[in-house]
Short mmCIF file of C-alpha atoms in Angstrom, two decimals:
data_model
loop_
_atom_site.label_atom_id
_atom_site.label_comp_id
_atom_site.label_asym_id
_atom_site.label_seq_id
_atom_site.Cartn_x
_atom_site.Cartn_y
_atom_site.Cartn_z
CA MET T 8 156.53 101.82 199.08
CA ASN T 9 157.56 98.71 199.99
CA LYS T 10 157.80 95.54 198.06
CA LYS T 11 154.46 94.37 198.85
CA GLN T 12 152.48 97.92 197.29
CA ARG T 13 154.92 97.51 194.49
CA GLU T 14 153.84 94.40 193.53
CA GLY T 15 150.23 94.99 193.77
CA LEU T 16 150.52 98.27 192.02
CA ARG T 17 152.22 96.31 189.20
CA LEU T 18 149.37 93.72 189.14
CA GLU T 19 146.93 96.47 188.89
CA LYS T 20 148.29 98.00 186.27
CA ARG T 21 148.12 94.65 184.05
CA ARG T 22 144.75 94.47 184.63
CA GLU T 23 144.21 97.90 183.71
CA VAL T 24 145.87 97.23 180.31
CA PHE T 25 144.51 93.78 180.09
CA SER T 26 141.00 95.24 180.32
CA TRP T 27 141.71 97.76 177.52
CA ILE T 28 142.63 95.28 174.90
CA LYS T 29 139.71 93.15 176.25
CA ALA T 30 137.98 96.13 175.35
CA ILE T 31 139.24 97.46 172.08
CA LEU T 32 138.94 93.85 170.64
CA ILE T 33 135.43 93.51 171.37
CA ALA T 34 135.10 96.67 170.02
CA VAL T 35 136.70 95.45 166.69
CA ILE T 36 134.79 92.41 166.52
CA LEU T 37 131.11 94.33 166.88
CA ALA T 38 132.22 96.63 164.70
CA PHE T 39 133.15 93.88 162.14
CA LEU T 40 130.29 91.61 162.62
CA ILE T 41 128.17 94.93 162.20
CA ARG T 42 129.58 95.75 159.09
CA THR T 43 129.44 92.18 157.63
CA TYR T 44 126.06 91.04 158.67
CA ILE T 45 123.86 94.18 159.79
CA PHE T 46 124.77 97.48 158.11
CA ALA T 47 127.34 98.46 155.91
CA PRO T 48 128.23 102.28 154.43
CA ILE T 49 127.98 102.21 150.89
CA VAL T 50 128.89 105.15 148.22
CA VAL T 51 126.60 105.71 144.98
CA ASP T 52 128.59 105.35 141.98
CA GLY T 53 127.26 106.34 138.88
CA GLU T 54 123.66 108.39 137.91
CA SER T 55 121.32 105.46 137.43
CA MET T 56 118.96 106.09 140.09
CA MET T 57 118.89 109.87 140.14
CA PRO T 58 116.76 111.84 140.90
CA THR T 59 116.18 109.90 144.38
CA LEU T 60 120.00 109.19 144.67
CA GLN T 61 122.87 111.02 143.63
CA ASP T 62 126.57 109.83 142.22
CA HIS T 63 128.79 109.90 145.58
CA GLU T 64 125.96 110.11 147.84
CA ARG T 65 127.07 107.55 150.75
CA ILE T 66 124.09 105.97 152.39
CA VAL T 67 123.56 103.10 154.87
CA LEU T 68 122.70 99.46 153.71
CA THR T 69 120.72 97.21 155.86
CA LYS T 70 122.22 93.82 154.89
CA PHE T 71 119.75 91.70 157.32
CA GLY T 72 116.41 90.52 156.05
CA THR T 73 117.46 90.00 152.21
CA ASN T 74 115.70 87.16 151.63
CA ILE T 75 112.53 87.07 148.94
CA ASP T 76 110.03 87.39 152.22
CA ASN T 77 111.37 90.43 153.32
CA ILE T 78 112.11 92.44 149.87
CA ASP T 79 109.38 94.56 148.90
CA ARG T 80 108.16 96.05 145.77
CA PHE T 81 109.84 99.87 145.33
CA ASP T 82 112.32 98.86 147.65
CA ILE T 83 115.94 100.20 146.60
CA VAL T 84 118.43 97.01 146.50
CA VAL T 85 122.18 96.60 146.33
CA PHE T 86 123.18 93.62 144.31
CA HIS T 87 126.32 91.82 142.59
CA ALA T 88 126.13 92.40 139.36
CA THR T 89 129.58 91.29 138.51
CA VAL T 90 132.18 89.57 140.66
CA ASP T 91 134.28 92.97 141.11
CA LYS T 92 131.03 95.60 141.17
CA ASP T 93 127.75 96.51 142.87
CA TYR T 94 124.88 97.83 141.41
CA ILE T 95 121.82 99.67 143.10
CA LYS T 96 118.40 99.64 141.63
CA ARG T 97 114.73 99.54 142.49
CA VAL T 98 112.53 96.64 143.07
CA ILE T 99 109.94 96.69 139.99
CA GLY T 100 108.70 92.91 139.78
CA LEU T 101 108.83 90.55 142.46
CA PRO T 102 108.40 86.45 141.40
CA GLY T 103 105.23 85.67 139.58
CA ASP T 104 104.55 89.12 138.33
CA HIS T 105 104.30 90.71 134.91
CA ILE T 106 105.48 93.51 134.37
CA GLU T 107 104.70 95.89 131.70
CA TYR T 108 105.21 99.55 130.82
CA LYS T 109 102.73 101.36 128.17
CA ASP T 110 102.64 104.94 127.30
CA ASP T 111 105.50 105.71 130.48
CA THR T 112 103.14 103.94 133.06
CA LEU T 113 104.06 101.06 134.76
CA TYR T 114 101.66 97.73 135.08
CA ILE T 115 102.49 94.77 137.24
CA ASN T 116 99.83 92.06 136.74
CA GLY T 117 97.63 94.51 134.53
CA LYS T 118 97.15 97.13 137.29
CA ALA T 119 98.85 100.28 136.62
CA TYR T 120 101.15 101.83 139.30
CA GLU T 121 102.15 105.00 140.11
CA GLU T 122 105.69 105.98 140.61
CA PRO T 123 106.35 109.18 141.86
CA TYR T 124 110.00 109.22 142.24
CA LEU T 125 109.70 109.38 138.87
CA ASP T 126 107.74 112.77 138.89
CA LYS T 127 110.46 114.87 138.64
CA TYR T 128 112.58 113.22 135.86
CA LYS T 129 108.84 112.80 133.72
CA ASN T 130 107.98 116.76 134.41
CA LYS T 131 110.88 117.37 132.57
CA MET T 132 110.65 115.40 129.79
CA ALA T 133 107.93 117.53 128.05
CA GLY T 134 105.34 114.74 127.15
CA MET T 135 108.11 112.38 126.09
CA PRO T 136 108.08 109.36 127.39
CA LEU T 137 110.82 108.43 130.32
CA THR T 138 110.33 104.87 130.38
CA GLU T 139 110.69 103.53 126.82
CA SER T 140 107.09 100.62 126.23
CA PHE T 141 108.01 97.22 127.06
CA LYS T 142 106.49 94.02 127.96
CA LEU T 143 108.67 91.43 130.18
CA GLU T 144 108.54 88.67 127.75
CA ASP T 145 109.98 90.91 124.87
CA ILE T 146 112.89 91.42 127.32
CA THR T 147 113.71 87.75 129.28
CA GLY T 148 111.10 85.57 127.19
CA SER T 149 109.10 84.89 130.18
CA MET T 150 105.69 85.65 131.02
CA THR T 151 106.38 86.43 134.77
CA VAL T 152 109.34 86.89 137.20
CA PRO T 153 110.74 83.51 137.58
CA GLU T 154 110.75 81.95 141.37
CA GLY T 155 114.00 83.69 143.36
CA GLN T 156 114.24 86.91 141.03
CA LEU T 157 113.84 90.25 141.08
CA PHE T 158 113.05 92.46 138.37
CA LEU T 159 115.07 95.59 139.01
CA MET T 160 115.45 99.54 137.50
CA GLY T 161 117.21 102.20 137.64
CA ASP T 162 114.92 105.61 138.85
CA ASN T 163 117.11 107.39 135.92
CA ARG T 164 115.04 105.30 133.08
CA GLN T 165 117.31 106.78 130.02
CA ASN T 166 120.46 106.06 131.88
CA SER T 167 120.65 103.00 133.37
CA LEU T 168 122.05 99.70 133.03
CA ASP T 169 119.05 97.34 134.72
CA SER T 170 116.76 94.15 134.27
CA ARG T 171 116.05 95.21 130.85
CA GLU T 172 119.39 94.91 129.82
CA ILE T 173 120.41 92.12 132.23
CA GLY T 174 117.78 90.43 132.93
CA THR T 175 116.35 89.53 136.34
CA ILE T 176 118.46 89.01 139.55
CA SER T 177 118.72 86.25 141.93
CA VAL T 178 117.52 87.17 145.26
CA ASP T 179 120.72 85.24 146.37
CA GLU T 180 122.92 88.45 144.67
CA ILE T 181 121.01 90.88 147.00
CA VAL T 182 123.65 92.60 149.18
CA GLY T 183 121.17 94.77 151.10
CA LYS T 184 118.70 97.54 150.75
CA ALA T 185 119.39 101.10 151.02
CA ASN T 186 117.72 103.06 154.25
CA LEU T 187 119.36 106.42 154.81
CA VAL T 188 121.64 108.72 152.84
CA TYR T 189 124.02 110.01 155.40
CA TRP T 190 126.20 112.28 153.09
CA PRO T 191 126.53 114.92 152.48
CA ILE T 192 124.63 116.35 155.53
CA ASN T 193 122.71 118.45 153.94
CA GLU T 194 121.10 115.75 151.98
CA ILE T 195 120.32 113.31 154.70
CA LYS T 196 117.40 111.68 154.22
CA LEU T 197 115.66 108.28 154.45
CA VAL T 198 115.54 106.20 151.12
CA ASN T 199 112.35 105.37 149.50
#
């Protein structure tokens, strides 16, 4: 092999190495952007969303579209509860809603709503209420959920630190919406 051929071979190897470095760098940047702005894996910590979500389940969180126009009643969301801690809860009240629980039934703006995700726990209660009766104004001092705020509750109503104790949550604190349980494998399901 002559000098020119060796030089060509070295140049070709450099291009291949550069190509691999570029591909890896692009993959790392894309992964960072996707995790930061689009999807993120989250581990459920605690029992406040049982029976819908179990402690230590891993879920996919959608981070885009978490403004007030894209959050619907009964969505499950993750929000910044403190500087160090995020909570996962269900959206019960949207801005302008009046919330009331009476005889274990949810009333929003005077209309009764079914909560099928609570049926499993309600059946275990043997006639006792799962959710104690309350009115929004008794908890927050406001007749309706304020603009830019959400009223959130855990599905495990007797074991959940939620808007009944900490008040309404600013939409700005929402990290994302829960969409899919992906671990454990035998529990893969869409979150609803």
